[in-house]
Short mmCIF file of C-alpha atoms in Angstrom, two decimals:
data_model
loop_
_atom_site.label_atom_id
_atom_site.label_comp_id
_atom_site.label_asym_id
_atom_site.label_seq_id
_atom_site.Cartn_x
_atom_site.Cartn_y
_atom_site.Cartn_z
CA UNK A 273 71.20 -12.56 -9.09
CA UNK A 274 68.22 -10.54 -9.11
CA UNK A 275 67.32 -11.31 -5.28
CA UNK A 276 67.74 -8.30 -3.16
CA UNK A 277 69.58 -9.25 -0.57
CA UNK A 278 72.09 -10.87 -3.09
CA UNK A 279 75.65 -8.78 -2.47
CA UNK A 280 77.34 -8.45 -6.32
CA UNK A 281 80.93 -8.50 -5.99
CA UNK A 282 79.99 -5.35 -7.80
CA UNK A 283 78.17 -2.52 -7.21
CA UNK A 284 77.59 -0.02 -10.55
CA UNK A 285 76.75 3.43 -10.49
CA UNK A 286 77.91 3.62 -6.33
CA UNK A 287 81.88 3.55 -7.10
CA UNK A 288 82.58 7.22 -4.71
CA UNK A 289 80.61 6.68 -2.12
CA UNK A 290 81.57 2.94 -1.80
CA UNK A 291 85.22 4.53 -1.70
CA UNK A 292 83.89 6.88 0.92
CA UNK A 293 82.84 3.74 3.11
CA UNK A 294 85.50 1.41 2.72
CA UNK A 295 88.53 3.78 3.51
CA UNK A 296 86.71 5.39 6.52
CA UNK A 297 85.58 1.94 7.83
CA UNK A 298 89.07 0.11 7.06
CA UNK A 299 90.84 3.25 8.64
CA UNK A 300 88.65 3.12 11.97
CA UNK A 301 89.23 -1.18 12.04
CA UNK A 302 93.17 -0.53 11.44
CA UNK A 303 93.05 2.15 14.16
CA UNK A 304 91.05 0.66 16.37
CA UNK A 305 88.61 3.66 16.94
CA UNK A 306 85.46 4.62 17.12
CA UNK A 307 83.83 6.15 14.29
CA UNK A 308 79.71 7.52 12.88
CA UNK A 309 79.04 7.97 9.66
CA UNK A 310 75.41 8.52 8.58
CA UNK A 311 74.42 7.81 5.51
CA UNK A 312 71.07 9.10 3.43
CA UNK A 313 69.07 9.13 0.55
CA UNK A 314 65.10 7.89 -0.46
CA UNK A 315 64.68 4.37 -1.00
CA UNK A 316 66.19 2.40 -3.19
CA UNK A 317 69.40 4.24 -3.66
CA UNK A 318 71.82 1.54 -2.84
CA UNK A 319 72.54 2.42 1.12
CA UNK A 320 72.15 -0.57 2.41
CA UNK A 321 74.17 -2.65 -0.91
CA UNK A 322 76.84 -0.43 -1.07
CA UNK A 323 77.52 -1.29 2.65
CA UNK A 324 76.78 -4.50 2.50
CA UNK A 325 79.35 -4.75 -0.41
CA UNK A 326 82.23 -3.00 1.68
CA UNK A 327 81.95 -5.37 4.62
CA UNK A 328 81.79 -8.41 2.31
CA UNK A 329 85.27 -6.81 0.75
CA UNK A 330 86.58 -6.24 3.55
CA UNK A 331 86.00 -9.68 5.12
CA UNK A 332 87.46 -10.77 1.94
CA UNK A 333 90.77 -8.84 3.31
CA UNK A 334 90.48 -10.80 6.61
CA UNK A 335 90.51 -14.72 5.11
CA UNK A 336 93.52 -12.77 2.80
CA UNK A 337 95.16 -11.80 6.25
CA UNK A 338 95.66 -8.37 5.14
CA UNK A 339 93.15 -6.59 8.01
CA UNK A 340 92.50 -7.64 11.67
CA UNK A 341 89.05 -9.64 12.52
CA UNK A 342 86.40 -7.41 12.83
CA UNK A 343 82.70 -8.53 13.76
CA UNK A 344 79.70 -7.50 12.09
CA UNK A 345 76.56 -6.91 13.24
CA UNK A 346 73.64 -5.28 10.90
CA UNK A 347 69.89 -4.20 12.66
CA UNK A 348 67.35 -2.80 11.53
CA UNK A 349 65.34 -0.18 12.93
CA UNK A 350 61.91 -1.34 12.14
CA UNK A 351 62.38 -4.54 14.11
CA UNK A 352 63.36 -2.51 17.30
CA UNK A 353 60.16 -1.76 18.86
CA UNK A 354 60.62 -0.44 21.38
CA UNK A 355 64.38 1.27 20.45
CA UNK A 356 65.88 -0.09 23.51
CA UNK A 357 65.56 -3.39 22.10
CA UNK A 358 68.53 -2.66 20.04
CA UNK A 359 70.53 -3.34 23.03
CA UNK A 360 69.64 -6.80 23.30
CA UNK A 361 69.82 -7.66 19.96
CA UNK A 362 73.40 -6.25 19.30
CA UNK A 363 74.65 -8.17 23.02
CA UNK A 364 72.93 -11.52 20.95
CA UNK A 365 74.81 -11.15 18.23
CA UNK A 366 78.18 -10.80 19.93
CA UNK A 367 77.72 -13.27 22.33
CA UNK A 368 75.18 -15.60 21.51
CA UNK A 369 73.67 -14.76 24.86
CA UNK A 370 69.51 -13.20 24.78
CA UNK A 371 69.29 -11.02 27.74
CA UNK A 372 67.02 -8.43 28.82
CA UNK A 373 66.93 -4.90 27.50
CA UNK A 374 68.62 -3.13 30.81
CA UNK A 375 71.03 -5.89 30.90
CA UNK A 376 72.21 -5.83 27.59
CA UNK A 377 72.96 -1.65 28.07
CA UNK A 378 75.17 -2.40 31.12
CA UNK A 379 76.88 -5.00 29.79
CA UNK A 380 77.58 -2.96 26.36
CA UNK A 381 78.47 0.36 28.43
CA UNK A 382 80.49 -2.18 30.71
CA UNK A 383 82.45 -3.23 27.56
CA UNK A 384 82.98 -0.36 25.90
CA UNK A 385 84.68 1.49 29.08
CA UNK A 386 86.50 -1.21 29.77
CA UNK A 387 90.20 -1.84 27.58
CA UNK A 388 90.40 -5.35 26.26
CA UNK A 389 91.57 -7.52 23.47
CA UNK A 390 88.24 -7.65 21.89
CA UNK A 391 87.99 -7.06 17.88
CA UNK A 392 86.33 -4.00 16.11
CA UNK A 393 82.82 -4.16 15.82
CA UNK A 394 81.15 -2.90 13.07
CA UNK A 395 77.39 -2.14 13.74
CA UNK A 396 74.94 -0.91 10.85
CA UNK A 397 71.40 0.10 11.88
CA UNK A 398 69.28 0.18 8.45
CA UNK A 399 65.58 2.68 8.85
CA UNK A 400 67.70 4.58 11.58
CA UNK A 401 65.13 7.04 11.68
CA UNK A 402 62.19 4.17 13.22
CA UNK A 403 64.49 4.53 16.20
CA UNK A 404 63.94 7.86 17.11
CA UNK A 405 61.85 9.44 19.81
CA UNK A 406 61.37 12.76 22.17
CA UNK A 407 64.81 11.39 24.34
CA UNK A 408 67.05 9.69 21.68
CA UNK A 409 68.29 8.08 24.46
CA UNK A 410 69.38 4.62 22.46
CA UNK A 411 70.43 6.58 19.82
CA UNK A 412 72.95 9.32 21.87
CA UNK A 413 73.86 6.28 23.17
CA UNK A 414 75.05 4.24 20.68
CA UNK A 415 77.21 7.36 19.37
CA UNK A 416 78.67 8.29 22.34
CA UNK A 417 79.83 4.84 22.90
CA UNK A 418 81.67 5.35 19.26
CA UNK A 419 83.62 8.33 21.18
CA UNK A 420 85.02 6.12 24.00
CA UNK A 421 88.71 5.04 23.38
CA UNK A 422 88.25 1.18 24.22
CA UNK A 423 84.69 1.07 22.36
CA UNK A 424 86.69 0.06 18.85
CA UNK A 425 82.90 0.83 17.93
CA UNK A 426 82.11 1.77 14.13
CA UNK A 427 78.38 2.45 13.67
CA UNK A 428 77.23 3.23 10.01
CA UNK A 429 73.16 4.48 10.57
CA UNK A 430 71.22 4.17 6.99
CA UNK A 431 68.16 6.49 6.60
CA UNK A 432 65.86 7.55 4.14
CA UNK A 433 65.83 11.00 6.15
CA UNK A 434 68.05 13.63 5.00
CA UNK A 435 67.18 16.04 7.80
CA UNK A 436 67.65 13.42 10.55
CA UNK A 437 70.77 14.95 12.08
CA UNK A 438 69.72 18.06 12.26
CA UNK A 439 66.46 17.36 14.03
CA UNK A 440 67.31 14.89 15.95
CA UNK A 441 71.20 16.39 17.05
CA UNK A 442 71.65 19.97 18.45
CA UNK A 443 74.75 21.35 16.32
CA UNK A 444 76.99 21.48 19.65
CA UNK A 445 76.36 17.65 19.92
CA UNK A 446 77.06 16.92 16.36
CA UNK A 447 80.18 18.81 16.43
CA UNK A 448 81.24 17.16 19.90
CA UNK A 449 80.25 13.50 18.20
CA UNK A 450 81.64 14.40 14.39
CA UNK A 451 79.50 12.41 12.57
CA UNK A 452 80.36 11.44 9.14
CA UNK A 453 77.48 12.44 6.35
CA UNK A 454 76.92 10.59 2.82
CA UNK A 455 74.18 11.01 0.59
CA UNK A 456 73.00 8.76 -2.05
CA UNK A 457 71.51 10.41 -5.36
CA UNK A 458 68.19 9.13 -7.15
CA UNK A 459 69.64 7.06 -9.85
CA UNK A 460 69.17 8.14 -12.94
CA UNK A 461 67.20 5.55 -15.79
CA UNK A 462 70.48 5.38 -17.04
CA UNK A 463 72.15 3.97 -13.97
CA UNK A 464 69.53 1.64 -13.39
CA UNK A 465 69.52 0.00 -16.71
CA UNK A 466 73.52 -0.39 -15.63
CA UNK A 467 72.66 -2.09 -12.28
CA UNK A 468 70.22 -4.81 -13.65
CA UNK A 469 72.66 -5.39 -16.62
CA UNK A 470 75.61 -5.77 -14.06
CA UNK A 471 73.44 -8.55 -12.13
CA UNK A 472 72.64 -10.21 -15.46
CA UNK A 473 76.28 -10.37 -16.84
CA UNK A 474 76.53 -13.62 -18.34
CA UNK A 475 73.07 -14.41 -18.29
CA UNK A 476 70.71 -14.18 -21.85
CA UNK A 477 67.24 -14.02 -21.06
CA UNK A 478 66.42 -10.36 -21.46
CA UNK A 479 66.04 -8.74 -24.60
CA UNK A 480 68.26 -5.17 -24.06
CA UNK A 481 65.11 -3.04 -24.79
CA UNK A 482 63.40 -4.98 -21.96
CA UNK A 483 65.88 -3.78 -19.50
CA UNK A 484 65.93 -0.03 -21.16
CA UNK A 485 61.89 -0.05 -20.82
CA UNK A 486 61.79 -1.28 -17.25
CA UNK A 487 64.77 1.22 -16.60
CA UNK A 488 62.87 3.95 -17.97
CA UNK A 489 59.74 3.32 -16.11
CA UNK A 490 60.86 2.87 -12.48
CA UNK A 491 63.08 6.06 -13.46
CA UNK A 492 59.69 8.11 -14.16
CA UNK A 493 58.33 6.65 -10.95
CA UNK A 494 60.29 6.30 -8.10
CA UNK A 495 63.78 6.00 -8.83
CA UNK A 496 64.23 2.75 -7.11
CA UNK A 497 66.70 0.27 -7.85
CA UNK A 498 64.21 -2.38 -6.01
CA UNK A 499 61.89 -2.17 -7.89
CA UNK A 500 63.68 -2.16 -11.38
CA UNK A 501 65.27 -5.72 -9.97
CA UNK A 502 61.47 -6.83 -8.31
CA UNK A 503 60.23 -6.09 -11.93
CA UNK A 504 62.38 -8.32 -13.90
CA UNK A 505 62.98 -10.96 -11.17
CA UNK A 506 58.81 -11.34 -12.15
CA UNK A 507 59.31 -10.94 -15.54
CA UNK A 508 61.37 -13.89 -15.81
CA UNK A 509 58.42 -15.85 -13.67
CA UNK A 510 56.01 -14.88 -16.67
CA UNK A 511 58.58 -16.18 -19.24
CA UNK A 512 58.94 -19.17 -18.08
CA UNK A 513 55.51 -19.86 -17.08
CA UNK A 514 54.82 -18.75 -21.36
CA UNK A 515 57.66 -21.63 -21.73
CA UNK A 516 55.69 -24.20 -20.19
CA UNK A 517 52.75 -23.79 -22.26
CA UNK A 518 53.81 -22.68 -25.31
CA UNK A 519 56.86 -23.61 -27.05
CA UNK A 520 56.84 -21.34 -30.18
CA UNK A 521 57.69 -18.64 -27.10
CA UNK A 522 60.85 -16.73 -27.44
CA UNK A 523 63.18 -17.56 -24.86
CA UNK A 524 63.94 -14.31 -23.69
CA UNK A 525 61.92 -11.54 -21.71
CA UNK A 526 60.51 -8.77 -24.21
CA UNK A 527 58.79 -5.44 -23.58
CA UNK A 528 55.77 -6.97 -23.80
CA UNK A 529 56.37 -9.48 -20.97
CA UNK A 530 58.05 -6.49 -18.97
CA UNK A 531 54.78 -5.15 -19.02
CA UNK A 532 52.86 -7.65 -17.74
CA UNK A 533 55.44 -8.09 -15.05
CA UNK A 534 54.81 -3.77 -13.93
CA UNK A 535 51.03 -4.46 -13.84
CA UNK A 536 51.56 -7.29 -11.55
CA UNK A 537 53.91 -5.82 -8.75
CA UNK A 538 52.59 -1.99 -9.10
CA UNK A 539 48.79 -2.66 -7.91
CA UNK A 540 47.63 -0.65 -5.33
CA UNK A 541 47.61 -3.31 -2.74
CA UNK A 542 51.07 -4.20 -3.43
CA UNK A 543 52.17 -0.89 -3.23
CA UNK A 544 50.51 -0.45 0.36
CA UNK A 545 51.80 -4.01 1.78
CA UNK A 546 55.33 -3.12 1.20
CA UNK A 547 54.81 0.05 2.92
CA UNK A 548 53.12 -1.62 5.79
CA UNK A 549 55.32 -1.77 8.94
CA UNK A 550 56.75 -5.06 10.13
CA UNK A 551 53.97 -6.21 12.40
CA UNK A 552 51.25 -5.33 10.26
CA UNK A 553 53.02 -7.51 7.30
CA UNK A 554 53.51 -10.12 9.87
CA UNK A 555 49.83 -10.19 10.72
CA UNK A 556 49.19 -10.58 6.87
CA UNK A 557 51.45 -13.50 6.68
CA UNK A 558 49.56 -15.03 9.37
CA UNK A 559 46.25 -14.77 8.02
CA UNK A 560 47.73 -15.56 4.72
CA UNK A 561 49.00 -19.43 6.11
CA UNK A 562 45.61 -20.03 8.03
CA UNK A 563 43.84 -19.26 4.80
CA UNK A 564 46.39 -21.72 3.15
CA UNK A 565 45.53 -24.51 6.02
CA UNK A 566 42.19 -24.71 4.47
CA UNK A 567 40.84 -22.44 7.07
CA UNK A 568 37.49 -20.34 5.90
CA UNK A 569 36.09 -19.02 9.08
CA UNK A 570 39.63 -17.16 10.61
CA UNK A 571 38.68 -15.06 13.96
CA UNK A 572 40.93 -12.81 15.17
CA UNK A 573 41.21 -14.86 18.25
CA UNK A 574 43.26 -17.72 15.62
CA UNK A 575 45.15 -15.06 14.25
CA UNK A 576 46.57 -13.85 17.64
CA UNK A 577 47.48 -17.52 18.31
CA UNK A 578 49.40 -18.25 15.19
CA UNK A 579 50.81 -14.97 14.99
CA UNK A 580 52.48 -15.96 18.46
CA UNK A 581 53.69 -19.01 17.21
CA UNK A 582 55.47 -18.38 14.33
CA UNK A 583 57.10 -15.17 16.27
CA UNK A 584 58.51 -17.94 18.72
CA UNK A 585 59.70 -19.91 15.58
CA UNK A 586 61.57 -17.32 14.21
CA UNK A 587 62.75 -15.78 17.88
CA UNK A 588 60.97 -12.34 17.62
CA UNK A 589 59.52 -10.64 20.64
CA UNK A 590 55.76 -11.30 19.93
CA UNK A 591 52.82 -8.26 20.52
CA UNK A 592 50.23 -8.39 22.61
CA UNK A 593 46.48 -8.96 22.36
CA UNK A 594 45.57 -4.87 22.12
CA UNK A 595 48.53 -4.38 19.31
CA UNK A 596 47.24 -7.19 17.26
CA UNK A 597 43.77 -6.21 17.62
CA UNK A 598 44.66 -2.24 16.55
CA UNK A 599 46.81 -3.65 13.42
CA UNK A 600 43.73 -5.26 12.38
CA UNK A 601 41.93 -2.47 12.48
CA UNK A 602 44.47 -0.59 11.02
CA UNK A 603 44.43 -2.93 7.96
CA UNK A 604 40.40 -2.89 8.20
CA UNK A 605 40.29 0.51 7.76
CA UNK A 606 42.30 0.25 4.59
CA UNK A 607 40.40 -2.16 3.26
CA UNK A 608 42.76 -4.31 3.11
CA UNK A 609 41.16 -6.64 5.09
CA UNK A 610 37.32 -7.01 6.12
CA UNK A 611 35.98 -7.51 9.66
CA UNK A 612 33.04 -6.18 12.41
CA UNK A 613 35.48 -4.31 15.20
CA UNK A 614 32.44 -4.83 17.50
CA UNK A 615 32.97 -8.58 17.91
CA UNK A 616 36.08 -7.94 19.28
CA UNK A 617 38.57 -11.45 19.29
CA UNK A 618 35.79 -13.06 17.59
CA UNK A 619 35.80 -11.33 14.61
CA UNK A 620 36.12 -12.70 11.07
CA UNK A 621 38.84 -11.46 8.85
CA UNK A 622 39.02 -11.99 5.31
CA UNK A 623 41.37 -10.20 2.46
CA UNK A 624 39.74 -8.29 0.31
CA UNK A 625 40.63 -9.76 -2.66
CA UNK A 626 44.14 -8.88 -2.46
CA UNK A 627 45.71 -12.54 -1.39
CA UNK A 628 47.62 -12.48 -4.20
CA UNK A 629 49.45 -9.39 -3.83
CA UNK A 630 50.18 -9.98 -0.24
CA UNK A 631 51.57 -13.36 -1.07
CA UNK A 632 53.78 -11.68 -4.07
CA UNK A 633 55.38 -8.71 -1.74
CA UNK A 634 55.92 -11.40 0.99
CA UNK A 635 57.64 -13.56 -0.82
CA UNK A 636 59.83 -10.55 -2.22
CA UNK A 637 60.90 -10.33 1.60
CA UNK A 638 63.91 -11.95 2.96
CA UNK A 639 62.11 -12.42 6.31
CA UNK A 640 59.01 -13.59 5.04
CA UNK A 641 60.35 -15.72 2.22
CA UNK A 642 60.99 -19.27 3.88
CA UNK A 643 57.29 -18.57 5.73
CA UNK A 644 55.03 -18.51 2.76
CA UNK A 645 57.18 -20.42 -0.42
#
């Protein structure tokens, strides 16, 4: 219950702007029209849950036969490097079909100018913002498709940019578009302690004050509902690890052990990893499962060959020799990891001492998750 990706039936402390979301997006499916509605707020605010929660209740409404099929489709920015790949990745998940890039845009423009019997389609791009650039082409794209009468195209874009319309939209083109805003408040300790309590209904392994003192402490820091759940979901690890070895423990998480659990996922390493872009934590997890192969002497050279596999086994475009080679020096100059840039392909890399923390963040990642358990 304390997994991020889990979707509460739920969702405390979000109740207007969920309201806001579900009536505009049932409205647009019973309508069949287009509609934008962008949604902001720093991270951690419940964006991408809230959303997450109205399409699950309104799937719900489907098996119930109460609102016509819709599909559902949910990118994220991050992964579309460059933006246009966006295009291919929404045609896969309507189809089934992988296509390239200028394919996939004449085939969506194709369908959405053309009437048909096809269901609403409800797109939501999470870190909108990684998909801008000079043109916005992808992204003017993607809304003016919303505008076309047989599109039946919903797109809700998630940032953690407030400003984004206005610097990336001149006000004639917003007004001509009519894009729907939202933004999501900090939460307050108060809410937070309400969230974790609501995913713990039922469930008596934390001592009240725990929750208050975690609650309290992400509050003074960062506001972020992640972390208040990452910090308990550990906490819980501790206790039972205390269970196995001592059995005069107390059988539910204390302050004390809510401590322990902030020390361990608030390091500075971890704290860098999550903030690491996609690629770069890929290229950890790759180093991190030669290391784990019993592998001492790692060159980049082995790193670029893994890192190619396992981006075939999961069905992600792969990067390139000269990408690889400037993450690592990205992460070297971090310190992060440690290697000599001057032997080019054939040069060692070793973490820093920080395996631990990139294995704990990783395994906090959906994507990641089934890769390094």
């Amino acid at each position: 219950m304390l997994q991020l990706e889990e979707v509460p039936d739920y969702l405390p402390c979000r109740e207007k702007e969920y309201k806001q979301i579900y009536d505009k997006v049932k409205s647009a499916i019973e309508e069949f029209s287009g509609h934008r509605i962008f949604i902001s707020g720093q991270p951690g605010t419940g964006k991408t849950a809230t959303v997450r929660q109205v399409v699950k209740n309104l799937q719900r409404k489907i098996m119930q036969k109460e609102l016509h099929p819709f599909e559902f489709v949910e990118i994220n920015g991050m992964e579309m490097k460059p933006p246009e790949k966006a295009y291919s990745a929404l045609w896969e998940a309507l189809t089934g079909d992988c296509i390239a890039v200028k394919a996939a845009e004449d085939l969506l423009s194709k369908t959405f100018n053309e009437p048909s019997q096809r269901n609403p389609i409800v797109l939501m791009i999470d870190e909108f913002d990684a998909m801008v650039t000079k043109t916005n082409r992808v992204i003017y794209n993607f809304l003016e498709w919303t505008t076309l009468q047989d599109s039946y195209l919903i797109v809700i874009a998630l940032t953690n940019r407030i400003d984004l319309p206005v610097t990336m939209l001149s006000a004639r083109s917003e007004s001509r578009i009519g894009l729907d805003r939202l933004t999501f408040a900090p939460y307050t300790h108060t809410e937070l302690f309400t969230i974790v309590k609501s995913r713990l209904e039922g469930i008596e392994l934390f001592e009240n004050n725990a929750i208050e003192f975690a609650a309290r402490k992400v509050s003074s820091i960062s506001q972020d509902a992640r972390n208040a759940l990452c910090i308990c979901r550990h906490a819980i690890g501790i206790l039972e690890s205390l269970a196995k070895t001592n059995e005069e423990i107390n059988n539910k998480v204390t302050i004390d052990i809510v401590k322990d659990a902030i020390k361990k996922t608030n390091t500075p390493w971890s704290k860098y990893i999550r903030k690491c872009s996609f690629r770069a934590k890929m290229f950890l997890c790759t180093l991190l499962l030669l290391r784990r192969d019993g592998n001492l002497e790692i060159e980049l050279k082995d790193i670029i060959g893994k890192y190619t596999k396992l981006c075939r086994k999961k069905g992600i475009q792969t990067s390139t020799c000269t990408e690889l080679s400037n993450i690592a020096y990205d992460l070297a100059s971090s310190s992060i990891v440690s290697m000599d840039p001057s032997k080019d392909i054939y040069a060692q890399i070793k973490f820093n001492g920080n395996e631990e923390d990139v294995n704990m963040v990783l395994s906090d990642d959906i994507f990641f998750r089934d890769l390094v358990k």
